[in-house]
Amino acid sequence: MSSREQKKLQTRHAFFNAVLDLCMTGQSFSSISLRQVTREVGVVPTAFYRHFDDMESLGQALVIEELGSTLAILSQGLQIGRKRSFDRQIAKSIQLFLYTVSDKPRYWQFLVSERFGGSEAVRKAIGNLMKLHAQSLSEDLALQPAFAHINAFDRRLLSEAGVNMFFSWIIDWLELSYSEDHDDEADLAEIEKKKQLMLHNCTRQAQMLFYGAYNWKSSEETRLND
Amino acid sequence: MSSREQKKLQTRHAFFNAVLDLCMTGQSFSSISLRQVTREVGVVPTAFYRHFDDMESLGQALVIEELGSTLAILSQGLQIGRKRSFDRQIAKSIQLFLYTVSDKPRYWQFLVSERFGGSEAVRKAIGNLMKLHAQSLSEDLALQPAFAHINAFDRRLLSEAGVNMFFSWIIDWLELSYSEDHDDEADLAEIEKKKQLMLHNCTRQAQMLFYGAYNWKSSEETRLND
DNA sequence: TGTACATCAGTGAACGCGCGTTCACTGATGTAC
DNA sequence: TGTACATCAGTGAACGCGCGTTCACTGATGTAC
C-alpha cells in the first residue's frame, strides 16, 4: 500500500474517532455537524468530501468498518455454549461482556444510542450487526447440551432476547464506569461495590432467561387466540 | 379555568404534538430545531419562550406530562399477574401491549428512540418512567401465585428484564404497522401474517423469560467469583 | 537514475440559509372599582 | 353594568453565527519513460 493510501486510511480512522468522541459528550450522531467533525479531525471542512458523501455515509461506514469487528471479537470471546458448566458459564460470560464494554466505552455507547437514532443508514447497519451477533450466539448455544432439546427456531428467539437483554444493561454499566474516572478516590470502593451488585443482578436476569429456555419445550405450541 | 389559560394549554399540547409528528419523519429529537417546532405549531418562533425555556425543557415536559399517562394506562390494562391462567395470560398481555403500541405509534416511537438519545433531560425522564413501569409490573407479578416463591428483589429484576424485552420489540412492530398503511391492499394479508408471526415470537420470548422465573429459586445464591 | 506529467488529499475564500435569541409591540382577555 | 387599567400569548423585525456545499487552488506523492 502506498504511503498516500496509508495516510488517507489514517484520516478516515480519524473521522471515525472524531464521531465517537463527539458522541461521548452527550450529543447524538444526528445532531453532530460536518464542521464539528472536521474541526475535531483537524482538517478543513471541504476535506470531508474526499472521504464521505455526507454524514449519513460516515455513520454507516463507522458501524460497518469499526463496530462490526468489536462485536465479532466479543462473540469469539463469549462462546457461551462451549463449556460444560452451564450455570457458571452464564456468570462468566456476563462478566466478560460487561468488561468488554468498559474496555471500549465509545463503541458500545454509540451502538446503543444510535440503534434507534435519527440516521436510517446507521440504524440499519446496527440492526444488521445485532442480527449477526444473535446468529453467532445461537450457533454457540447449539453446542451446549443443556439446550439440545430446543429447536433452531426457538434457539434463535432465545438468542435475540439474550442480545437485547445484554444491550439493555450497557448504558447503566457505562455510567458506573464513568463515575469511576471522575469521582474522588474515597468513593472508588463504593463504586466497585455497585459494579459487583450490577454484575450480580445482570447475571441473575440472564439466568432467569436461560433457565427458562432450559425448561422450555419447543414442541409446545404457543396459541394466540382463545 | 379562564379561557386564556385554556388557550395556553391548548398551544402547549400543540407543541407536544409537533415534536411527536416531527420525530415520526425519521429525525431524532435533538436534531429538531426550535423554529421547526414553532413552524409546525403555526406560531412565530418567539412565541416558543412563552411556554418553554428551551427545547430540552419541552422534551422533558413532553415525557412527563404526556407519555407518563400512556404508560400508566398500559400498566393498568396489563395486570399480568391478576388472572389465574398464567400461561395464556402472557400471550394475552403481549397482544394487548403490542396493540396499545400500534394505537399511539408516535408516543412509543419517541420513548424508544429517545431512551438513549441526545437530550439528557429526556433520557432521565424516560428512565424514570420505565422504572415506575417496572415497579408496577413487579407489584402485579406479586399477586400471581406462580411467582409466590420469588422474593421481592428477584421479582424486581424479572420485571425490569421484562420491560426491557417489551421495549425491544417496539420498533420492529411499528415498522410492520406502518407498512400496513402504505403498501397496496394485495399485501395486507401478507403483513397480517407477519404480525401474527411476530406476536407468536414475542410471546414465546416472554414465555422463556417468565417460565425461567417460574423455575427460579430465589434462595439460590449467584456467585460471581471462582 | 532523472525528468516530466498525473493524481489527489487537503486548502481557503465565498455563498446563501436556517438557526436561537433580543426587543419593543399589539390586542384580546381578565380584574378592580 | 360600565369604565379604566393590568396581564400576557402571540407578533415581527433584527442580530450575529455556524451550517453544508461550490469552486479553483496547492503541493506532496506516484507513475511512465
Coordinates of C-alpha atoms (C1' of nucleotides) in Angstrom, one line a residue:
Chain A
M1 CA 0.0 0.0 0.0
S2 CA 1.3 3.4 -1.0
S3 CA 2.1 5.9 1.7
R4 CA -0.5 8.2 0.2
E5 CA -3.2 5.4 0.6
Q6 CA -1.9 4.8 4.2
K7 CA -2.3 8.5 5.0
K8 CA -5.8 8.5 3.6
L9 CA -6.8 5.5 5.7
Q10 CA -5.4 7.2 8.8
T11 CA -7.5 10.3 8.2
R12 CA -10.5 8.0 7.6
H13 CA -10.0 6.5 11.0
A14 CA -9.5 10.0 12.5
F15 CA -13.0 10.7 11.2
F16 CA -14.4 7.7 12.9
N17 CA -12.7 8.6 16.2
A18 CA -13.9 12.2 16.0
V19 CA -17.5 11.0 15.7
L20 CA -17.1 8.6 18.6
D21 CA -15.5 11.3 20.8
L22 CA -18.2 13.8 19.9
C23 CA -20.9 11.3 20.7
M24 CA -19.4 10.8 24.2
T25 CA -20.1 14.5 25.0
G26 CA -23.8 13.7 25.3
Q27 CA -25.0 14.7 21.8
S28 CA -26.5 12.2 19.4
F29 CA -24.9 11.4 16.0
S30 CA -27.7 13.2 14.0
S31 CA -27.1 16.4 15.9
I32 CA -23.4 16.5 15.1
S33 CA -22.4 18.7 12.2
L34 CA -20.0 18.0 9.4
R35 CA -17.9 21.0 10.5
Q36 CA -17.7 19.8 14.1
V37 CA -16.3 16.5 12.9
T38 CA -13.7 18.1 10.6
R39 CA -12.7 20.5 13.4
E40 CA -12.1 17.5 15.7
V41 CA -10.1 15.8 13.0
G42 CA -8.1 18.9 12.3
V43 CA -8.8 19.4 8.7
V44 CA -10.7 22.0 6.7
P45 CA -14.5 21.3 6.2
T46 CA -14.1 20.7 2.5
A47 CA -11.7 17.8 3.1
F48 CA -14.6 15.8 4.4
Y49 CA -15.8 15.2 0.8
R50 CA -12.5 13.4 0.0
H51 CA -13.7 10.6 2.3
F52 CA -17.5 10.6 2.5
D53 CA -20.5 11.8 0.6
D54 CA -22.2 13.1 3.7
M55 CA -22.6 12.5 7.5
E56 CA -25.0 9.6 6.8
S57 CA -22.3 7.7 4.9
L58 CA -19.8 8.4 7.5
G59 CA -22.0 7.0 10.2
Q60 CA -22.8 3.9 8.2
A61 CA -19.1 3.3 7.4
L62 CA -18.2 3.7 11.1
V63 CA -20.7 1.0 12.1
I64 CA -19.7 -1.4 9.3
E65 CA -15.9 -0.9 9.3
E66 CA -15.2 -0.3 13.0
L67 CA -18.0 -1.6 15.2
G68 CA -18.6 -4.8 13.4
S69 CA -15.1 -6.1 14.4
T70 CA -15.8 -5.2 18.0
L71 CA -18.9 -7.3 18.1
A72 CA -17.1 -10.1 16.3
I73 CA -14.3 -10.2 18.9
L74 CA -16.9 -10.3 21.7
S75 CA -18.7 -13.2 20.0
Q76 CA -15.5 -15.1 19.7
G77 CA -14.7 -14.5 23.4
L78 CA -18.0 -15.4 24.8
Q79 CA -18.5 -18.9 23.4
I80 CA -21.3 -19.2 25.9
G81 CA -22.2 -22.8 24.9
R82 CA -18.8 -24.3 24.6
K83 CA -18.1 -25.1 28.2
R84 CA -19.6 -27.9 30.3
S85 CA -20.7 -26.0 33.4
F86 CA -23.7 -24.2 32.1
D87 CA -24.5 -22.3 35.3
R88 CA -21.2 -20.8 36.0
Q89 CA -20.7 -20.1 32.3
I90 CA -23.5 -17.6 32.3
A91 CA -21.9 -15.6 35.2
K92 CA -18.5 -15.7 33.5
S93 CA -20.0 -14.7 30.1
I94 CA -21.8 -11.7 31.6
Q95 CA -18.7 -10.6 33.3
L96 CA -16.7 -10.9 30.1
F97 CA -19.3 -9.0 28.2
L98 CA -19.5 -6.1 30.7
Y99 CA -15.8 -5.7 30.9
T100 CA -15.5 -5.8 27.1
V101 CA -18.0 -2.9 27.1
S102 CA -15.9 -0.9 29.7
D103 CA -12.9 -1.5 27.6
K104 CA -14.2 0.3 24.5
P105 CA -16.9 2.6 26.0
R106 CA -17.2 4.8 22.9
Y107 CA -18.0 1.9 20.7
W108 CA -20.8 0.5 22.8
Q109 CA -22.3 3.8 23.8
F110 CA -22.6 4.6 20.1
L111 CA -24.2 1.3 19.3
V112 CA -26.8 1.6 22.0
S113 CA -27.6 5.3 21.5
E114 CA -27.9 5.1 17.7
R115 CA -29.6 1.8 17.5
F116 CA -32.9 3.6 17.3
G117 CA -31.4 7.0 16.5
G118 CA -32.0 9.6 13.8
S119 CA -30.0 8.2 10.9
E120 CA -31.7 5.5 8.9
A121 CA -28.4 4.2 7.4
V122 CA -26.8 3.9 10.9
R123 CA -29.9 2.3 12.3
K124 CA -30.0 -0.4 9.6
A125 CA -26.3 -1.0 9.9
I126 CA -26.5 -1.6 13.6
G127 CA -29.6 -3.7 13.2
N128 CA -27.6 -6.0 10.8
L129 CA -24.8 -6.2 13.2
M130 CA -27.1 -7.3 16.1
K131 CA -28.7 -9.9 13.9
L132 CA -25.3 -11.3 13.0
H133 CA -24.4 -11.3 16.7
A134 CA -27.7 -13.1 17.6
Q135 CA -26.9 -15.6 14.9
S136 CA -23.5 -16.3 16.3
L137 CA -24.8 -16.6 19.8
S138 CA -27.5 -19.0 18.5
E139 CA -24.8 -21.2 17.0
D140 CA -22.9 -21.2 20.2
L141 CA -25.9 -22.3 22.2
A142 CA -26.5 -25.2 19.8
L143 CA -23.2 -26.7 21.1
Q144 CA -24.5 -26.6 24.7
P145 CA -26.1 -29.9 25.8
A146 CA -28.4 -28.1 28.1
F147 CA -30.1 -26.6 25.0
A148 CA -30.1 -29.7 22.9
H149 CA -33.9 -30.1 23.3
I150 CA -34.6 -26.6 21.8
N151 CA -35.1 -26.4 18.1
A152 CA -33.2 -24.0 15.9
F153 CA -36.1 -21.5 15.6
D154 CA -36.6 -21.2 19.4
R155 CA -32.9 -21.0 19.9
R156 CA -32.8 -18.1 17.5
L157 CA -35.6 -16.4 19.5
L158 CA -33.7 -17.0 22.7
S159 CA -30.5 -15.6 21.3
E160 CA -32.3 -12.4 20.1
A161 CA -33.9 -12.0 23.5
G162 CA -30.5 -12.5 25.1
V163 CA -28.7 -10.0 22.9
N164 CA -31.4 -7.4 23.6
M165 CA -31.1 -8.1 27.3
F166 CA -27.3 -7.6 27.2
F167 CA -27.7 -4.3 25.3
S168 CA -30.2 -3.1 27.8
W169 CA -27.5 -3.1 30.5
I170 CA -24.9 -1.1 28.6
I171 CA -25.8 2.5 29.4
D172 CA -26.2 1.9 33.1
W173 CA -23.0 0.0 33.2
L174 CA -21.1 2.7 31.4
E175 CA -22.5 5.3 33.7
L176 CA -21.0 3.4 36.6
S177 CA -17.7 3.1 34.7
Y178 CA -17.5 6.8 34.0
S179 CA -18.2 7.8 37.6
E180 CA -15.1 5.7 38.4
D181 CA -13.0 8.1 36.4
H182 CA -14.4 11.3 37.8
D183 CA -15.2 10.8 41.5
D184 CA -12.7 11.2 44.2
E185 CA -10.8 8.2 45.4
A186 CA -12.7 7.7 48.6
D187 CA -15.7 6.6 46.6
L188 CA -13.9 4.0 44.5
A189 CA -14.7 1.3 46.9
E190 CA -18.4 2.3 46.8
I191 CA -18.4 2.2 43.0
E192 CA -16.7 -1.1 42.9
K193 CA -19.5 -2.4 45.2
K194 CA -22.1 -1.0 42.9
K195 CA -20.4 -2.7 39.9
Q196 CA -20.4 -6.0 41.7
L197 CA -24.0 -5.6 42.6
M198 CA -24.9 -4.8 38.9
L199 CA -22.8 -7.8 37.7
H200 CA -24.8 -9.9 40.2
N201 CA -28.1 -8.6 39.1
C202 CA -27.4 -8.9 35.4
T203 CA -26.3 -12.5 35.9
R204 CA -29.5 -13.2 37.7
Q205 CA -31.5 -11.7 34.9
A206 CA -29.7 -13.7 32.3
Q207 CA -30.1 -16.9 34.4
M208 CA -33.9 -16.4 34.6
L209 CA -34.0 -16.2 30.8
F210 CA -31.7 -19.1 30.1
Y211 CA -33.1 -21.2 32.8
G212 CA -36.4 -20.5 31.3
A213 CA -35.2 -21.7 28.0
Y214 CA -33.7 -24.7 29.7
N215 CA -37.1 -25.6 31.0
W216 CA -38.7 -24.8 27.6
K217 CA -40.4 -27.3 25.5
S218 CA -40.0 -26.5 21.8
S219 CA -42.7 -29.0 21.0
E220 CA -45.2 -27.0 22.9
E221 CA -47.3 -24.7 20.6
T222 CA -47.9 -21.1 21.5
R223 CA -51.5 -20.4 20.7
L224 CA -52.5 -16.8 20.4
N225 CA -56.3 -17.0 20.1
D226 CA -58.9 -18.3 22.5
Chain B
M1 CA -60.0 27.9 34.3
S2 CA -60.1 31.0 32.3
S3 CA -60.4 30.8 28.5
R4 CA -56.9 32.4 28.3
E5 CA -55.4 29.6 30.4
Q6 CA -57.3 27.1 28.3
K7 CA -55.9 28.5 25.1
K8 CA -52.4 28.4 26.5
L9 CA -52.7 24.8 27.5
Q10 CA -54.0 24.0 24.0
T11 CA -50.9 25.6 22.5
R12 CA -48.7 23.7 24.9
H13 CA -50.3 20.4 23.7
A14 CA -49.8 21.6 20.1
F15 CA -46.1 21.9 20.9
F16 CA -46.0 18.3 22.2
N17 CA -47.8 17.1 19.1
A18 CA -45.5 19.0 16.8
V19 CA -42.5 17.3 18.4
L20 CA -44.0 13.9 18.1
D21 CA -45.0 14.5 14.5
L22 CA -41.5 15.7 13.6
C23 CA -40.0 12.7 15.3
M24 CA -42.1 10.4 13.1
T25 CA -40.3 11.8 10.0
G26 CA -37.2 9.9 10.9
Q27 CA -35.2 12.6 12.7
S28 CA -34.2 12.5 16.3
F29 CA -35.5 14.9 19.0
S30 CA -32.0 16.5 19.4
S31 CA -31.8 17.3 15.7
I32 CA -35.1 19.1 15.6
S33 CA -34.9 22.9 15.8
L34 CA -36.9 25.3 17.8
R35 CA -38.0 27.0 14.6
Q36 CA -39.2 23.7 13.1
V37 CA -41.4 23.1 16.0
T38 CA -43.0 26.6 16.0
R39 CA -43.5 26.3 12.2
E40 CA -45.3 23.0 12.8
V41 CA -47.4 24.6 15.6
G42 CA -48.2 27.6 13.5
V43 CA -46.8 30.3 15.7
V44 CA -43.9 32.7 15.4
P45 CA -40.5 31.4 16.8
T46 CA -40.5 33.9 19.7
A47 CA -43.8 32.5 20.9
F48 CA -41.9 29.4 22.0
Y49 CA -40.5 31.2 25.0
R50 CA -44.0 31.9 26.4
H51 CA -44.1 28.1 27.0
F52 CA -40.7 26.7 27.5
D53 CA -37.1 27.8 28.3
D54 CA -35.6 25.8 25.5
M55 CA -36.0 22.5 23.5
E56 CA -34.6 20.5 26.4
S57 CA -37.4 21.6 28.7
L58 CA -40.0 21.0 26.0
G59 CA -38.8 17.4 25.6
Q60 CA -38.7 16.8 29.3
A61 CA -42.3 18.2 29.8
L62 CA -43.5 16.0 26.9
V63 CA -42.2 12.9 28.5
I64 CA -43.5 13.8 32.0
E65 CA -46.9 15.2 31.1
E66 CA -47.9 13.2 28.0
L67 CA -46.0 9.9 27.9
G68 CA -46.3 9.1 31.6
S69 CA -50.1 8.7 31.4
T70 CA -49.7 6.4 28.3
L71 CA -47.5 4.0 30.3
A72 CA -49.8 4.3 33.3
I73 CA -52.8 3.3 31.2
L74 CA -50.9 0.3 29.8
S75 CA -49.9 -0.8 33.3
Q76 CA -53.5 -0.7 34.3
G77 CA -54.6 -2.7 31.3
L78 CA -51.9 -5.4 31.6
Q79 CA -52.4 -6.6 35.2
I80 CA -50.4 -9.6 34.1
G81 CA -50.4 -11.3 37.5
R82 CA -54.1 -10.8 38.3
K83 CA -55.5 -13.7 36.4
R84 CA -55.3 -17.4 37.3
S85 CA -54.2 -18.9 34.0
F86 CA -50.6 -17.8 34.0
D87 CA -49.7 -19.3 30.6
R88 CA -52.4 -17.8 28.5
Q89 CA -52.1 -14.6 30.4
I90 CA -48.7 -14.0 28.9
A91 CA -50.0 -14.3 25.4
K92 CA -52.9 -12.0 26.0
S93 CA -50.7 -9.4 27.8
I94 CA -48.2 -9.3 24.9
Q95 CA -51.1 -8.9 22.4
L96 CA -52.6 -6.1 24.5
F97 CA -49.2 -4.4 24.8
L98 CA -48.4 -4.5 21.0
Y99 CA -51.8 -3.3 20.1
T100 CA -51.5 -0.5 22.7
V101 CA -48.3 0.4 20.9
S102 CA -49.9 0.4 17.4
D103 CA -52.7 2.6 18.9
K104 CA -50.4 5.5 19.7
P105 CA -47.3 4.9 17.5
R106 CA -45.8 8.4 18.0
Y107 CA -45.7 8.0 21.7
W108 CA -43.9 4.7 21.7
Q109 CA -41.6 5.5 18.9
F110 CA -40.5 8.6 20.8
L111 CA -40.0 6.7 24.0
V112 CA -37.8 4.0 22.4
S113 CA -35.8 6.4 20.1
E114 CA -35.0 8.9 22.8
R115 CA -34.5 6.5 25.6
F116 CA -30.7 6.7 25.0
G117 CA -30.9 9.8 22.8
G118 CA -29.1 13.1 22.8
S119 CA -31.0 15.0 25.4
E120 CA -30.1 14.3 29.0
A121 CA -33.3 15.6 30.5
V122 CA -35.4 13.5 28.1
R123 CA -33.2 10.4 28.8
K124 CA -33.6 10.8 32.5
A125 CA -37.4 11.4 32.3
I126 CA -37.8 8.3 30.2
G127 CA -35.6 6.3 32.6
N128 CA -37.8 7.3 35.5
L129 CA -41.0 6.4 33.6
M130 CA -39.6 2.9 32.8
K131 CA -38.6 2.4 36.4
L132 CA -42.1 3.2 37.5
H133 CA -43.5 0.9 34.9
A134 CA -41.2 -1.9 36.1
Q135 CA -42.3 -1.3 39.6
S136 CA -45.9 -1.5 38.7
L137 CA -45.3 -4.8 36.8
S138 CA -43.4 -6.1 39.8
E139 CA -46.4 -5.4 42.0
D140 CA -48.7 -7.1 39.6
L141 CA -46.4 -10.2 39.5
A142 CA -46.5 -10.4 43.3
L143 CA -50.2 -11.2 43.0
Q144 CA -49.6 -14.2 40.7
P145 CA -49.4 -17.5 42.7
A146 CA -46.9 -18.9 40.2
F147 CA -44.3 -16.3 41.4
A148 CA -45.1 -16.6 45.1
H149 CA -41.7 -18.3 45.7
I150 CA -39.7 -15.4 44.2
N151 CA -38.6 -12.7 46.6
A152 CA -39.3 -9.0 46.0
F153 CA -35.7 -8.3 44.9
D154 CA -35.7 -11.0 42.2
R155 CA -39.2 -10.1 41.2
R156 CA -38.0 -6.6 40.5
L157 CA -35.1 -7.9 38.4
L158 CA -37.6 -10.0 36.5
S159 CA -39.9 -7.0 35.9
E160 CA -37.0 -4.9 34.6
A161 CA -35.9 -7.6 32.3
G162 CA -39.5 -8.0 31.1
V163 CA -40.0 -4.3 30.4
N164 CA -36.7 -4.1 28.5
M165 CA -37.8 -7.1 26.5
F166 CA -41.1 -5.5 25.7
F167 CA -39.4 -2.3 24.6
S168 CA -37.0 -4.2 22.3
W169 CA -40.0 -5.2 20.2
I170 CA -41.5 -1.8 19.6
I171 CA -39.6 -0.5 16.6
D172 CA -39.9 -3.7 14.6
W173 CA -43.6 -3.9 15.4
L174 CA -44.2 -0.3 14.4
E175 CA -42.4 -0.8 11.2
L176 CA -44.8 -3.6 10.4
S177 CA -47.7 -1.4 11.4
Y178 CA -46.5 1.5 9.1
S179 CA -46.1 -0.8 6.1
E180 CA -49.8 -1.7 6.6
D181 CA -50.7 1.9 5.9
H182 CA -48.5 2.4 2.9
D183 CA -48.4 -0.8 0.9
D184 CA -51.1 -1.7 -1.6
E185 CA -54.0 -3.8 -0.5
A186 CA -52.8 -7.0 -2.0
D187 CA -50.1 -7.2 0.6
L188 CA -52.3 -6.6 3.6
A189 CA -52.8 -10.4 4.1
E190 CA -49.1 -10.8 3.9
I191 CA -48.5 -8.1 6.6
E192 CA -51.2 -9.5 8.8
K193 CA -49.4 -12.9 8.6
K194 CA -46.1 -11.3 9.6
K195 CA -47.8 -9.5 12.5
Q196 CA -49.2 -12.8 13.7
L197 CA -45.8 -14.4 13.4
M198 CA -44.2 -11.6 15.4
L199 CA -46.9 -11.8 18.1
H200 CA -46.2 -15.5 18.3
N201 CA -42.4 -15.0 18.5
C202 CA -42.7 -12.2 21.1
T203 CA -45.0 -14.4 23.2
R204 CA -42.5 -17.2 23.0
Q205 CA -39.7 -15.0 24.1
A206 CA -41.7 -13.7 27.0
Q207 CA -42.6 -17.2 28.0
M208 CA -39.0 -18.3 28.1
L209 CA -38.2 -15.4 30.5
F210 CA -41.2 -15.9 32.7
Y211 CA -41.0 -19.7 32.7
G212 CA -37.4 -19.2 33.7
A213 CA -38.5 -17.1 36.6
Y214 CA -41.2 -19.7 37.4
N215 CA -38.4 -22.3 37.7
W216 CA -36.2 -19.9 39.6
K217 CA -35.0 -20.4 43.1
S218 CA -34.6 -17.1 44.9
S219 CA -32.9 -18.9 47.7
E220 CA -30.1 -19.9 45.4
E221 CA -27.1 -17.6 45.5
T222 CA -25.5 -16.2 42.4
R223 CA -21.8 -16.4 43.0
L224 CA -19.6 -14.3 40.7
N225 CA -16.1 -15.5 41.6
D226 CA -14.5 -18.9 41.3
Chain C
dT1 C1' 18.7 7.2 -12.1
dG2 C1' 16.4 11.6 -13.8
dT3 C1' 12.7 14.1 -15.8
dA4 C1' 8.1 15.4 -17.0
dC5 C1' 3.4 14.7 -16.0
dA6 C1' -0.7 12.9 -13.4
dT7 C1' -3.1 12.2 -9.3
dC8 C1' -5.5 13.7 -5.4
dA9 C1' -5.7 14.8 0.0
dG10 C1' -6.1 18.8 1.9
dT11 C1' -6.7 24.3 1.4
dG12 C1' -9.1 28.7 1.8
dA13 C1' -12.4 32.0 0.2
dA14 C1' -17.1 32.6 -0.7
dC15 C1' -22.2 31.7 -0.9
dG16 C1' -26.9 31.7 0.8
dC17 C1' -29.6 29.8 4.6
dG18 C1' -31.8 28.5 8.8
dC19 C1' -30.6 28.9 13.4
dG20 C1' -31.5 30.7 18.6
dT21 C1' -32.4 34.8 20.9
dT22 C1' -33.2 40.1 21.8
dC23 C1' -36.5 43.6 21.8
dA24 C1' -40.4 46.6 21.6
dC25 C1' -45.0 45.9 20.0
dT26 C1' -50.2 44.6 19.8
dG27 C1' -54.6 43.5 21.1
dA28 C1' -57.7 40.2 23.2
dT29 C1' -58.8 38.6 27.9
dG30 C1' -59.1 39.3 32.9
dT31 C1' -59.6 42.3 37.0
dA32 C1' -60.8 46.1 40.2
dC33 C1' -63.9 49.6 41.3
Chain D
dT1 C1' -73.4 47.1 34.4
dG2 C1' -69.6 50.2 32.7
dT3 C1' -65.0 52.0 32.7
dA4 C1' -60.1 52.1 33.3
dC5 C1' -56.1 49.6 33.8
dA6 C1' -53.2 45.2 34.0
dT7 C1' -51.9 40.9 32.1
dC8 C1' -49.7 38.2 28.8
dA9 C1' -50.0 34.9 24.4
dG10 C1' -48.5 35.8 20.3
dT11 C1' -46.1 39.3 16.6
dG12 C1' -42.4 40.9 13.5
dA13 C1' -38.0 42.9 12.7
dA14 C1' -33.4 42.4 13.5
dC15 C1' -28.8 40.4 15.1
dG16 C1' -24.7 37.6 14.7
dC17 C1' -23.4 32.8 13.9
dG18 C1' -22.4 28.2 12.3
dC19 C1' -24.0 25.4 8.9
dG20 C1' -23.4 22.5 4.2
dT21 C1' -21.6 23.0 -0.2
dT22 C1' -19.2 25.3 -4.5
dC23 C1' -15.0 26.2 -6.6
dA24 C1' -10.4 27.0 -8.1
dC25 C1' -6.1 26.1 -5.8
dT26 C1' -1.6 23.9 -3.9
dG27 C1' 2.0 20.8 -3.3
dA28 C1' 3.4 16.3 -1.9
dT29 C1' 3.3 11.6 -3.7
dG30 C1' 3.0 8.3 -7.5
dT31 C1' 3.9 6.8 -12.3
dA32 C1' 5.7 6.5 -17.1
dC33 C1' 9.6 6.8 -20.0

